[in-house]
Coordinates of C-alpha atoms and ligand atoms in Angstrom, one line a residue:
M703 CA 1.5 11.0 -5.8
C704 CA 3.9 8.7 -8.2
G705 CA 7.5 9.6 -8.4
I706 CA 9.7 9.5 -11.9
V707 CA 12.7 9.5 -13.2
G708 CA 14.6 9.8 -16.3
Y709 CA 18.5 10.2 -17.4
V710 CA 20.2 10.8 -21.0
G711 CA 24.2 10.1 -20.6
K712 CA 27.4 8.4 -19.9
Q713 CA 26.5 5.7 -17.6
K714 CA 23.8 2.8 -17.4
A715 CA 20.9 4.4 -17.4
S716 CA 19.0 1.5 -15.1
A717 CA 21.4 2.2 -12.0
I718 CA 20.8 6.0 -12.2
I719 CA 17.4 5.5 -12.3
L720 CA 16.6 2.3 -9.5
E721 CA 19.0 5.0 -7.3
G722 CA 16.5 7.6 -7.8
L723 CA 13.7 5.7 -7.3
K724 CA 14.6 4.2 -4.2
R725 CA 14.8 7.9 -3.1
L726 CA 11.2 8.6 -4.9
E727 CA 9.7 6.0 -3.1
Y728 CA 8.1 8.1 -0.7
R729 CA 5.3 9.4 -3.2
G730 CA 4.4 6.1 -4.0
Y731 CA 5.3 2.5 -4.1
D732 CA 2.1 0.2 -5.5
S733 CA 4.5 -0.2 -8.4
A734 CA 7.4 0.5 -9.7
G735 CA 9.2 0.1 -13.1
V736 CA 12.0 1.0 -15.8
C737 CA 12.3 0.8 -19.5
V738 CA 15.9 1.5 -20.9
L739 CA 16.4 2.4 -25.3
Q740 CA 19.0 0.2 -25.9
G741 CA 19.7 -1.6 -29.3
G742 CA 17.0 0.2 -30.6
K743 CA 14.6 -1.2 -29.1
L744 CA 12.8 0.1 -25.5
D745 CA 13.8 -2.4 -22.6
V746 CA 10.7 -2.6 -20.3
A747 CA 10.9 -4.3 -17.0
K748 CA 8.1 -3.5 -14.1
K749 CA 6.5 -5.3 -11.2
A750 CA 3.6 -4.9 -8.5
G751 CA 4.9 -3.5 -5.3
R752 CA 8.7 -2.1 -3.9
V753 CA 11.4 -0.7 -5.6
E754 CA 13.4 -3.7 -4.3
N755 CA 11.0 -5.9 -5.8
L756 CA 12.4 -3.8 -8.9
V757 CA 15.1 -4.5 -8.3
K758 CA 14.9 -8.3 -8.5
E759 CA 13.2 -8.1 -12.4
V760 CA 15.8 -5.9 -13.6
T761 CA 18.6 -8.2 -12.6
K762 CA 16.7 -10.5 -15.5
H763 CA 17.3 -8.2 -18.1
H764 CA 20.4 -6.6 -19.4
L765 CA 19.8 -3.2 -19.0
T766 CA 23.3 -1.4 -20.1
G767 CA 21.4 1.8 -22.4
T768 CA 22.6 5.2 -21.5
T769 CA 19.2 6.8 -21.9
G770 CA 16.4 5.7 -19.4
I771 CA 13.0 6.8 -17.7
G772 CA 11.9 4.9 -14.3
H773 CA 8.2 5.2 -12.4
T774 CA 7.0 4.3 -9.1
R775 CA 3.4 4.3 -8.8
W776 CA 0.3 5.7 -6.3
A777 CA -2.5 3.9 -7.6
T778 CA -5.0 6.6 -9.6
H779 CA -6.7 4.8 -12.3
G780 CA -6.3 1.0 -12.3
G781 CA -5.5 -1.8 -9.4
V782 CA -1.9 -2.7 -8.3
T783 CA -0.7 -4.6 -11.3
D784 CA 2.2 -5.0 -13.4
A785 CA 0.1 -4.2 -16.3
N786 CA -0.9 -1.4 -14.8
A787 CA 2.9 -0.4 -13.5
H788 CA 4.5 2.4 -15.7
P789 CA 6.8 3.0 -18.3
H790 CA 3.2 1.8 -20.1
V791 CA 4.6 1.5 -24.4
S792 CA 2.3 2.7 -27.3
S793 CA 0.7 0.1 -29.6
D794 CA 3.6 0.4 -32.4
G795 CA 6.3 0.0 -29.7
K796 CA 8.1 3.7 -31.0
F797 CA 7.2 5.3 -27.5
A798 CA 7.5 4.0 -23.9
L799 CA 6.0 7.1 -21.4
I800 CA 5.7 8.0 -17.6
H801 CA 3.4 9.8 -15.4
N802 CA 2.5 11.3 -12.4
G803 CA -0.6 13.1 -12.6
V804 CA -5.0 12.3 -13.6
I805 CA -5.8 12.5 -17.3
E806 CA -9.0 13.6 -16.7
N807 CA -10.1 13.2 -20.2
Y808 CA -8.5 10.2 -20.7
S809 CA -11.6 8.0 -22.3
Q810 CA -12.5 10.1 -25.0
I811 CA -9.1 10.1 -25.9
K812 CA -9.3 6.0 -25.2
G813 CA -12.5 6.5 -27.6
F814 CA -10.8 8.1 -30.1
L815 CA -7.6 5.9 -30.0
L816 CA -9.6 2.9 -30.8
S817 CA -11.2 3.8 -33.9
K818 CA -7.8 3.9 -35.1
G819 CA -6.8 0.8 -34.2
Y820 CA -4.8 1.3 -31.3
T821 CA -4.7 -1.4 -28.4
F822 CA -4.2 -1.0 -24.6
Q823 CA -2.5 -3.6 -22.1
S824 CA -3.8 -1.6 -18.8
E825 CA -6.8 -0.2 -17.0
T826 CA -4.4 3.7 -17.2
D827 CA -4.6 6.6 -17.6
T828 CA -1.1 6.7 -18.9
E829 CA -1.1 4.7 -21.7
V830 CA -3.6 6.8 -23.2
L831 CA -1.0 9.6 -23.2
C832 CA 1.2 7.6 -25.1
N833 CA -1.1 5.9 -27.9
L834 CA -2.1 10.0 -28.1
I835 CA 1.9 10.4 -29.2
A836 CA 2.2 7.7 -31.2
Y837 CA -0.9 9.0 -33.4
H838 CA 0.2 12.5 -33.4
Y839 CA 3.9 11.2 -34.1
A840 CA 2.6 8.9 -37.1
K841 CA 0.9 12.0 -38.2
E842 CA 4.1 14.4 -37.9
P843 CA 5.2 15.3 -41.5
V844 CA 8.8 15.9 -41.7
E845 CA 12.1 17.1 -39.8
G846 CA 11.3 20.7 -39.1
S847 CA 14.5 22.6 -38.0
R848 CA 15.0 25.4 -35.7
S849 CA 18.4 27.3 -35.4
P850 CA 20.5 26.5 -32.4
H851 CA 21.2 28.6 -30.2
G852 CA 23.2 29.8 -26.4
N853 CA 25.8 27.9 -25.5
G854 CA 25.7 24.2 -25.9
Q855 CA 24.0 23.8 -21.9
G856 CA 20.4 25.3 -21.6
N857 CA 18.8 26.5 -24.8
G858 CA 22.1 25.2 -27.0
G859 CA 23.5 22.5 -28.1
A860 CA 22.4 22.8 -31.7
I861 CA 19.0 20.5 -31.0
A862 CA 16.6 20.6 -33.9
T863 CA 13.1 20.2 -33.6
S864 CA 12.0 17.2 -34.0
R865 CA 8.8 14.8 -34.9
F866 CA 9.6 13.3 -31.6
L867 CA 9.2 16.9 -29.2
E868 CA 6.6 17.8 -31.8
S869 CA 4.3 14.9 -31.8
V870 CA 4.8 15.9 -27.5
R871 CA 3.3 18.6 -27.5
K872 CA 0.5 18.4 -29.6
T873 CA -0.6 15.5 -27.7
L874 CA -0.4 17.5 -24.6
R875 CA -2.1 20.0 -25.9
H876 CA -5.0 17.7 -26.2
V877 CA -4.9 16.5 -22.8
E878 CA -7.3 17.6 -19.5
G879 CA -5.5 17.2 -16.7
T880 CA -2.1 16.8 -14.6
Y881 CA 0.6 15.2 -16.0
G882 CA 4.9 15.1 -15.5
I883 CA 5.7 12.8 -17.9
A884 CA 9.6 11.6 -19.6
V885 CA 8.9 10.3 -22.6
L886 CA 11.1 7.8 -25.1
C887 CA 11.2 7.4 -28.8
V888 CA 13.1 4.5 -30.4
D889 CA 13.8 6.7 -33.3
Y890 CA 15.9 9.4 -31.1
P891 CA 17.9 6.6 -29.0
A892 CA 19.9 9.4 -27.3
E893 CA 16.6 12.1 -26.5
L894 CA 14.0 12.7 -24.2
V895 CA 11.6 14.6 -23.5
A896 CA 9.7 16.1 -20.5
A897 CA 7.0 18.2 -19.4
R898 CA 4.7 19.2 -16.8
K899 CA 1.5 20.7 -15.4
A900 CA 0.8 20.5 -12.0
S901 CA 3.1 17.7 -11.0
P902 CA 6.8 18.5 -10.0
L903 CA 9.1 18.2 -12.4
L904 CA 13.0 19.1 -12.1
L905 CA 16.0 18.9 -13.8
G906 CA 19.2 18.4 -13.1
V907 CA 22.6 19.6 -15.2
G908 CA 25.0 17.2 -14.1
D909 CA 28.8 16.6 -15.8
G910 CA 28.0 15.5 -19.3
E911 CA 24.2 14.1 -18.0
Y912 CA 20.5 15.3 -17.7
I913 CA 17.9 13.8 -14.9
I914 CA 14.9 14.8 -14.9
A915 CA 13.1 13.9 -11.7
S916 CA 9.8 14.5 -9.5
D917 CA 11.9 15.8 -6.6
A918 CA 15.7 17.2 -6.0
S919 CA 16.5 13.6 -3.5
A920 CA 16.8 11.4 -7.2
L921 CA 19.5 13.9 -8.7
I922 CA 21.2 14.9 -5.3
S923 CA 24.4 12.6 -5.9
R924 CA 24.6 13.1 -8.9
T925 CA 24.0 16.9 -9.5
Q926 CA 22.9 20.4 -7.5
N927 CA 22.4 22.6 -10.1
V928 CA 18.6 22.6 -11.3
V929 CA 16.3 23.6 -13.3
Y930 CA 12.5 23.9 -12.2
L931 CA 10.4 23.4 -15.2
K932 CA 7.3 25.6 -15.1
D933 CA 4.0 24.4 -15.7
G934 CA 3.2 24.1 -19.4
E935 CA 6.9 23.8 -19.9
L936 CA 8.5 21.0 -22.4
V937 CA 12.6 20.1 -22.2
H938 CA 14.4 18.1 -24.3
L939 CA 17.2 16.1 -23.5
T940 CA 20.6 14.6 -25.5
K941 CA 23.7 13.9 -24.2
T942 CA 25.2 17.2 -25.5
G943 CA 22.3 19.6 -24.0
F944 CA 18.3 20.4 -23.6
T945 CA 16.3 22.6 -24.7
I946 CA 12.8 24.4 -22.7
T947 CA 10.2 25.4 -24.5
T948 CA 6.0 25.8 -23.9
L949 CA 3.1 24.4 -25.0
D950 CA 2.9 27.5 -27.5
Q951 CA 6.5 26.4 -28.8
E952 CA 8.0 29.9 -27.2
D953 CA 11.6 28.8 -25.7
V954 CA 12.5 29.6 -22.6
S955 CA 15.8 31.1 -20.6
P956 CA 16.5 28.2 -18.7
V957 CA 17.5 29.4 -14.4
V958 CA 20.3 27.0 -13.0
D959 CA 19.8 27.1 -9.7
K960 CA 21.9 25.1 -6.9
I961 CA 20.2 22.8 -4.5
T962 CA 21.4 24.1 -0.7
W963 CA 21.3 20.2 1.2
S964 CA 23.3 17.3 0.4
I965 CA 23.1 13.3 -0.2
K966 CA 24.1 13.3 3.2
D967 CA 21.2 14.8 4.3
A968 CA 18.6 12.7 2.8
E969 CA 20.0 9.4 4.0
I970 CA 18.8 7.7 7.2
G971 CA 22.2 7.4 9.0
T972 CA 22.3 4.9 12.5
Y973 CA 18.0 4.8 12.5
A974 CA 15.8 2.5 12.4
H975 CA 13.8 4.7 10.5
F976 CA 13.5 8.2 8.8
M977 CA 10.5 9.1 10.2
E978 CA 12.8 8.1 13.9
K979 CA 15.9 10.4 12.5
E980 CA 13.3 13.2 12.0
I981 CA 11.4 13.0 15.1
F982 CA 15.0 13.2 16.7
E983 CA 16.3 15.9 14.1
Q984 CA 14.2 18.0 15.4
P985 CA 16.2 20.3 17.7
L986 CA 18.3 20.9 15.0
A987 CA 15.8 21.6 12.6
L988 CA 14.0 24.1 14.7
E989 CA 17.5 26.1 15.0
N990 CA 17.4 26.2 11.2
S991 CA 13.8 27.2 11.0
M992 CA 14.4 30.8 13.8
R993 CA 18.3 31.3 12.2
G994 CA 18.4 34.7 11.5
R995 CA 15.0 35.4 12.0
F996 CA 14.3 37.4 15.6
S997 CA 15.0 41.4 15.5
E998 CA 18.6 42.9 16.6
D999 CA 17.0 43.8 19.5
G1000 CA 15.3 40.6 20.5
S1001 CA 11.9 41.5 20.6
T1002 CA 10.0 40.2 17.5
A1003 CA 10.5 38.3 14.4
N1004 CA 12.0 39.0 10.7
F1005 CA 10.7 37.6 7.6
G1006 CA 12.5 39.1 4.4
G1007 CA 10.6 37.2 2.2
L1008 CA 6.3 38.1 3.3
N1009 CA 7.4 41.1 0.6
L1010 CA 5.5 43.1 2.6
T1011 CA 6.1 46.5 4.5
A1012 CA 4.9 46.8 8.2
S1013 CA 2.6 49.3 7.2
E1014 CA 1.3 47.2 4.7
L1015 CA 0.9 44.0 7.4
R1016 CA -0.7 47.3 9.5
Q1017 CA -3.9 47.3 6.9
I1018 CA -4.9 43.6 7.3
D1019 CA -7.6 42.7 10.1
R1020 CA -7.7 39.3 9.3
F1021 CA -5.9 36.1 8.1
M1022 CA -7.3 33.2 5.8
F1023 CA -4.4 29.6 6.5
C1024 CA -5.9 27.3 3.9
A1025 CA -3.5 23.5 3.9
C1026 CA -4.0 19.8 4.2
G1027 CA -3.1 16.4 6.8
T1028 CA -0.7 18.2 9.2
A1029 CA -0.1 20.8 8.6
W1030 CA -3.7 21.9 8.1
H1031 CA -3.6 21.2 12.4
A1032 CA -0.3 23.7 12.3
C1033 CA -2.5 26.2 10.8
L1034 CA -5.0 25.4 13.8
V1035 CA -2.0 26.1 16.0
T1036 CA -0.9 29.5 14.6
E1037 CA -4.8 30.7 14.5
H1038 CA -4.3 30.1 18.2
L1039 CA -1.8 32.2 18.7
I1040 CA -2.4 34.9 16.1
E1041 CA -5.9 35.4 18.1
R1042 CA -4.4 35.0 21.2
F1043 CA -1.0 37.4 21.1
A1044 CA -2.2 39.9 17.9
R1045 CA -5.7 39.6 18.5
L1046 CA -7.0 39.2 14.6
P1047 CA -9.4 37.6 13.8
V1048 CA -7.8 34.0 11.6
E1049 CA -9.9 31.5 9.8
V1050 CA -8.4 27.9 9.3
D1051 CA -9.6 25.8 6.0
Y1052 CA -9.0 22.6 4.5
A1053 CA -7.4 24.0 0.9
S1054 CA -9.4 20.8 -1.0
E1055 CA -12.8 22.4 0.5
F1056 CA -12.1 26.8 0.4
R1057 CA -11.2 25.6 -3.1
Y1058 CA -14.7 24.9 -4.3
R1059 CA -17.0 26.1 -1.5
N1060 CA -16.5 30.0 -2.6
S1061 CA -16.3 31.4 0.7
P1062 CA -16.4 35.3 0.8
L1063 CA -13.4 36.6 1.8
D1064 CA -12.5 40.6 2.9
R1065 CA -10.8 42.8 1.5
N1066 CA -7.9 43.0 4.0
T1067 CA -7.7 39.4 4.6
L1068 CA -3.8 38.3 4.1
F1069 CA -4.0 34.8 2.7
F1070 CA -1.6 31.8 4.0
V1071 CA -0.8 28.6 3.0
M1072 CA 1.3 26.3 4.3
S1073 CA 3.0 23.2 2.7
Q1074 CA 6.2 21.2 3.4
S1075 CA 5.9 20.5 0.1
G1076 CA 5.2 22.7 -1.6
E1077 CA 3.3 20.7 -4.4
T1078 CA -0.4 19.4 -2.7
I1079 CA -2.0 19.9 -5.6
D1080 CA -5.4 21.1 -3.2
T1081 CA -3.0 23.7 -1.9
L1082 CA -1.6 25.0 -4.5
A1083 CA -5.6 24.6 -6.0
A1084 CA -6.2 27.1 -3.3
L1085 CA -3.8 29.4 -3.6
R1086 CA -4.4 29.4 -7.5
E1087 CA -8.4 30.1 -6.5
A1088 CA -7.3 33.4 -4.0
Q1089 CA -5.1 34.9 -6.1
R1090 CA -7.8 34.5 -9.0
K1091 CA -9.9 37.1 -6.9
G1092 CA -7.0 39.2 -6.4
Y1093 CA -5.2 38.1 -2.8
R1094 CA -1.9 38.6 -2.6
V1095 CA -1.1 34.9 -1.0
L1096 CA 2.1 34.0 0.8
A1097 CA 3.3 30.6 2.1
I1098 CA 4.8 28.8 5.0
N1099 CA 6.8 26.2 2.8
N1100 CA 9.6 23.8 2.9
V1101 CA 11.0 22.8 -0.5
V1102 CA 12.8 25.9 -1.9
G1103 CA 11.7 25.5 -6.0
S1104 CA 8.3 23.7 -5.0
T1105 CA 5.1 25.1 -7.4
I1106 CA 4.4 26.6 -4.2
A1107 CA 7.0 28.9 -3.4
R1108 CA 7.2 29.6 -6.9
E1109 CA 3.5 30.9 -7.6
A1110 CA 3.2 32.4 -3.6
N1111 CA 3.9 35.8 -3.9
G1112 CA 6.0 35.6 -1.1
G1113 CA 6.4 33.3 2.5
I1114 CA 8.5 32.2 4.6
Y1115 CA 10.6 28.7 3.9
Q1116 CA 10.6 26.4 6.9
H1117 CA 14.8 25.4 5.9
V1118 CA 14.6 22.1 7.5
G1119 CA 16.1 20.0 5.0
P1120 CA 14.7 17.2 3.2
E1121 CA 11.3 15.3 4.9
I1122 CA 11.4 11.5 3.9
G1123 CA 9.2 9.5 6.1
V1124 CA 5.4 9.7 4.8
A1125 CA 4.2 11.4 8.2
S1126 CA 5.5 14.5 8.7
T1127 CA 7.3 14.8 11.7
K1128 CA 9.8 18.0 11.5
A1129 CA 8.3 19.8 8.7
F1130 CA 5.6 20.0 11.5
T1131 CA 7.3 21.5 14.8
S1132 CA 8.9 23.8 11.9
Q1133 CA 5.7 24.6 10.7
L1134 CA 4.4 25.8 14.4
L1135 CA 7.4 27.8 15.2
L1136 CA 6.7 29.7 12.3
G1137 CA 3.7 30.5 12.5
A1138 CA 4.2 31.4 16.3
M1139 CA 6.9 33.6 15.5
L1140 CA 4.3 34.9 12.9
A1141 CA 2.1 35.5 15.7
L1142 CA 4.8 37.4 17.2
Y1143 CA 6.0 39.3 14.3
I1144 CA 1.7 40.6 13.5
A1145 CA 1.5 41.0 17.7
R1146 CA 4.1 43.4 17.6
L1147 CA 3.2 45.4 15.1
R1148 CA 0.1 46.0 17.4
D1149 CA -0.4 46.1 21.1
M1150 CA 2.1 44.0 22.3
S1151 CA 4.5 45.7 24.3
F1152 CA 8.5 45.5 24.0
S1153 CA 8.9 43.4 26.8
D1154 CA 6.2 41.0 26.5
G1155 CA 8.3 40.7 22.9
V1156 CA 11.5 40.1 24.8
I1157 CA 9.7 37.1 26.6
Y1158 CA 8.2 36.0 24.2
V1159 CA 11.5 35.6 22.0
K1160 CA 13.7 34.2 24.7
A1161 CA 11.0 31.5 24.6
L1162 CA 11.4 30.6 20.7
K1163 CA 14.7 30.8 21.2
G1164 CA 14.7 28.4 23.9
A1165 CA 12.6 25.8 22.1
P1166 CA 14.8 23.5 20.4
D1167 CA 16.7 22.7 23.7
L1168 CA 13.2 22.1 25.4
V1169 CA 12.8 19.6 22.0
R1170 CA 16.0 18.2 23.3
D1171 CA 14.4 17.4 26.7
A1172 CA 11.0 16.0 25.6
L1173 CA 12.9 13.4 23.8
K1174 CA 15.0 11.8 26.4
Q1175 CA 11.4 10.8 27.2
A1176 CA 12.1 8.5 24.8
P1177 CA 12.6 4.8 26.5
H1178 CA 9.7 5.5 28.7
I1179 CA 7.1 6.1 25.7
Q1180 CA 8.2 2.7 24.2
A1181 CA 7.6 1.1 27.4
I1182 CA 4.2 2.9 27.0
A1183 CA 4.0 2.1 23.1
K1184 CA 4.9 -1.8 23.7
R1185 CA 1.8 -1.6 27.0
F1186 CA -0.8 0.1 24.4
A1187 CA 0.0 -1.2 20.9
H1188 CA -2.6 -3.7 20.7
H1189 CA -6.0 -1.9 21.3
T1190 CA -7.6 -1.0 18.6
D1191 CA -9.1 2.1 19.3
F1192 CA -7.4 5.9 21.0
L1193 CA -8.9 8.9 21.6
F1194 CA -6.6 11.7 21.5
L1195 CA -7.7 14.9 24.4
G1196 CA -7.0 18.8 24.4
R1197 CA -7.6 21.6 24.7
L1198 CA -7.1 25.9 23.6
S1199 CA -3.6 25.3 21.7
L1200 CA -3.7 21.5 22.0
F1201 CA -6.3 20.5 20.6
P1202 CA -4.7 20.8 17.3
L1203 CA -2.1 18.5 19.0
A1204 CA -4.9 16.2 19.5
L1205 CA -5.8 15.6 16.0
E1206 CA -2.2 15.7 14.9
G1207 CA -1.9 12.6 18.0
A1208 CA -4.7 11.0 15.9
L1209 CA -3.8 11.4 12.9
K1210 CA 0.3 10.1 13.3
L1211 CA -1.4 7.0 14.6
K1212 CA -4.3 5.8 12.4
E1213 CA -1.3 6.9 9.7
I1214 CA 1.0 5.0 10.6
S1215 CA -0.2 2.1 13.0
Y1216 CA -3.5 1.5 11.6
I1217 CA -4.9 2.5 14.1
H1218 CA -8.3 4.0 15.0
A1219 CA -7.8 7.1 16.8
E1220 CA -9.8 10.3 17.0
G1221 CA -8.9 13.7 18.2
Y1222 CA -10.9 15.6 20.7
P1223 CA -11.2 19.1 22.6
A1224 CA -10.9 17.4 26.0
A1225 CA -13.9 18.6 27.1
E1226 CA -16.2 18.4 24.1
M1227 CA -15.8 14.6 24.9
K1228 CA -18.7 13.7 26.7
H1229 CA -20.8 15.5 23.5
G1230 CA -20.2 11.5 22.2
P1231 CA -16.5 9.8 22.0
I1232 CA -17.4 9.0 25.7
A1233 CA -19.1 6.4 24.5
L1234 CA -17.0 4.6 22.7
I1235 CA -15.0 4.5 26.2
S1236 CA -14.2 1.0 28.2
E1237 CA -11.5 -0.8 29.1
K1238 CA -9.9 -1.2 25.7
C1239 CA -10.2 2.6 24.3
P1240 CA -7.4 3.8 25.9
S1241 CA -7.1 7.9 25.6
V1242 CA -4.3 10.2 25.5
F1243 CA -5.0 14.1 27.4
F1244 CA -2.6 17.0 26.8
A1245 CA -2.8 18.5 30.6
P1246 CA -0.5 21.1 30.4
K1247 CA -0.5 23.3 33.4
G1248 CA -2.6 27.0 33.5
E1249 CA -6.0 27.8 33.9
I1250 CA -7.6 24.3 32.4
F1251 CA -5.3 22.3 34.0
N1252 CA -8.3 21.8 36.6
K1253 CA -10.7 20.8 33.8
V1254 CA -8.6 18.1 31.8
V1255 CA -8.2 16.5 34.6
S1256 CA -12.7 16.4 35.7
S1257 CA -12.4 15.0 32.0
M1258 CA -10.1 12.2 32.7
Q1259 CA -12.4 11.3 36.2
E1260 CA -15.4 11.0 33.5
I1261 CA -13.1 8.6 31.4
K1262 CA -11.4 6.6 34.6
A1263 CA -14.9 5.9 35.9
R1264 CA -16.0 4.6 32.8
K1265 CA -12.9 2.2 33.5
G1266 CA -11.4 3.8 30.0
P1267 CA -7.3 3.6 30.4
V1268 CA -5.5 7.2 31.0
I1269 CA -2.3 8.2 29.3
A1270 CA -1.9 11.6 30.6
I1271 CA 1.0 14.4 29.0
I1272 CA 1.6 16.7 31.3
T1273 CA 3.9 19.6 31.8
E1274 CA 6.5 19.2 34.7
G1275 CA 5.0 21.1 38.2
C1276 CA 1.7 19.6 37.6
E1277 CA 0.5 16.8 40.0
L1278 CA -2.3 14.5 39.0
P1279 CA -4.7 12.6 41.9
P1280 CA -3.0 9.9 42.5
G1281 CA -3.8 6.4 40.3
L1282 CA -6.0 9.3 38.1
A1283 CA -3.4 7.9 35.0
D1284 CA -2.4 5.0 33.8
E1285 CA 0.7 6.1 32.6
V1286 CA 2.5 9.5 33.0
I1287 CA 4.6 11.8 30.2
T1288 CA 6.4 14.9 31.9
I1289 CA 7.1 17.4 29.4
P1290 CA 9.3 20.6 30.6
D1291 CA 7.3 23.6 31.3
C1292 CA 7.0 26.7 28.8
H1293 CA 5.8 29.4 27.2
E1294 CA 2.4 29.4 25.5
A1295 CA 3.9 29.9 22.5
V1296 CA 6.4 27.2 22.1
L1297 CA 3.8 24.4 24.2
P1298 CA 2.5 22.7 20.9
I1299 CA 5.8 22.1 19.4
V1300 CA 7.1 20.4 23.0
A1301 CA 3.4 18.2 23.2
A1302 CA 4.1 17.3 19.9
V1303 CA 7.2 14.6 20.4
P1304 CA 5.4 12.6 22.7
V1305 CA 2.3 11.8 20.5
Q1306 CA 5.2 11.5 17.4
L1307 CA 7.2 9.1 19.8
L1308 CA 4.4 7.0 21.1
S1309 CA 3.1 6.4 17.0
Y1310 CA 5.8 5.4 16.4
Y1311 CA 6.9 3.0 19.3
I1312 CA 3.2 1.6 18.8
A1313 CA 3.9 1.4 15.0
V1314 CA 7.4 -0.3 15.2
E1315 CA 5.7 -2.7 17.9
R1316 CA 3.1 -3.6 15.6
G1317 CA 5.5 -4.6 12.9
C1318 CA 3.7 -1.5 10.7
D1319 CA 6.4 0.1 8.0
V1320 CA 6.5 3.4 9.4
D1321 CA 8.0 5.8 6.9
K1322 CA 5.7 3.8 3.4
P1323 CA 2.7 3.7 5.6
R1324 CA -0.5 1.9 3.5
N1325 CA -2.3 3.4 1.1
L1326 CA -0.3 6.9 1.5
A1327 CA 2.3 9.2 -0.2
K1328 CA 3.6 12.3 1.3
S1329 CA 3.2 14.4 -1.5
V1330 CA -0.5 14.1 -2.7
T1331 CA -0.2 15.7 -6.4
V1332 CA -3.8 14.7 -7.5
E1333 CA -6.7 15.8 -5.9
Ligands
G6P1352 C1 0.0 14.4 2.8 C2 0.8 13.6 4.2 C3 0.7 14.3 5.2 C4 0.8 16.1 5.2 C5 -0.1 16.4 3.6 C6 0.2 17.4 3.3 O1 -0.8 13.3 3.3 O2 1.2 12.1 4.4 O3 2.3 13.9 5.9 O4 1.0 16.5 6.3 O5 -0.3 15.4 2.8 O6 1.6 17.8 2.8 P1 2.4 18.8 2.2 O7 3.1 19.0 1.9 O8 1.3 20.2 1.7 O9 2.2 19.3 4.2

């Protein structure tokens, strides 16, 4: 939610910032703005709507300065207007600020500042922060100084502590809530102060330039060297160096990491949308997720990053998984597979519920969180709550260096590269794969035999090819999408490990097509949703080969008897009674652990093509954001 970017260097800041904002737009696209420090002034251009609106606006300004900040907004406090767009400028005109997060005590601070004569142009919590910095700055006495140290890069470069830095630090000590901020001050023309608490922020260390951003995609075209900032840290940038300190004024020695992916991974290539690209990238993404993670004897999985020995894992007698959105659906499939193959109980909770409901946890519970971004605030809060209670928390996560990855006690990286489409696709199937591998690993520590392990591993290794096969259905699914795109209600129905896929199918359609859809266990449908059935409400059924096939067919009959159109997703070798389904999509028959991965493909494609058919903005669906960093 909200993307921020800031630049200090030798180049024209506005160009680099606008490029960064385009890449961060998935985080929010209600408005966008940029501020450049030039000629001793803060020059702000901001506009409601997409970054492309801002690009037009910027051409009216002559932004040549080499220090600047930019923001793309997902509205929290205040409507979607030019005035509420960031950057905000303090009423004395000295400071400009961008913010990702929520300042919870902003109304008290605003009351205080109003009493001191500060004025406000917007309804945002952010403007309050900006004016509070101005207030502290005005009170800050003399320029303190600290001796330079280091090598001219991190914590070097002879940067003296300044009124600017100290006024930001003081302000943040009074703030309750979450923030990733970047601040400019007219009195410091080539400097920028940034800080974070709960909202993500990293520093790119380039060649004679520094870039701060909410995520690596905004700076990867300029540098792969990054410092991940931690909660409560402030970074002070100048053209020659940077310092990192804490809210308590302690020095932090920076660790410079290297990003392993490149700008090419974040480009759309020949695809029409990132979602389409990411759907078709899934075979490769699955290969990357599983690479090097099977044992030499081919009977189990290996996860070095769990930081747990086999005997420690043997002590575990229950699992808890917390996540949000699509990742929560992946947890439900994982639950099914761990219970089915490892015969251990699993509980899955929405992270947003877990964090407040004080759920009793058994001593031998192993706690997992799942999050593509590693920044979802509710998932992070669930992790922290579990750790507070003394649990070791492991994370299944895609973004290396994300807050969840750093705070977890161990975990499994997904390695699927950047996922940019707001609706998660390749990250989801990778989570399903890793959940299935985890189930195997635990099962092999318990009762699963060597030979069953070998069969399971072989099946998982075949998943990328099976997904390739399923993707060949794309033209057929596109035709189905054309036929059904005008419907306004859909049911998605599945059983066992495909019930979560029904939830996911419905979520995908809602997210990107704005069509009302519900996911239900197929047999449960007759306890309510069947009342919705008419020729206007199609039902998408998962009907794989196996013991429940006939039961699902009976549910289809019940829908058909009420004139409901049926779209059946069946596995190869299944036969439906003639005339029962209006459309049939056939996916490869496969092992139970792989089936949810392969079954994801047709519902992803169906929702994608329906959204395209309806002219929806697939990669930037209204009101949504990819990384939800507010509660
Ligand atoms: C948002 C996104 C979803 C995603 C969810 C959880 O709602 O729109 O696609 O599944 O957040 O995100 P995470 O990064 O924690 O997996």
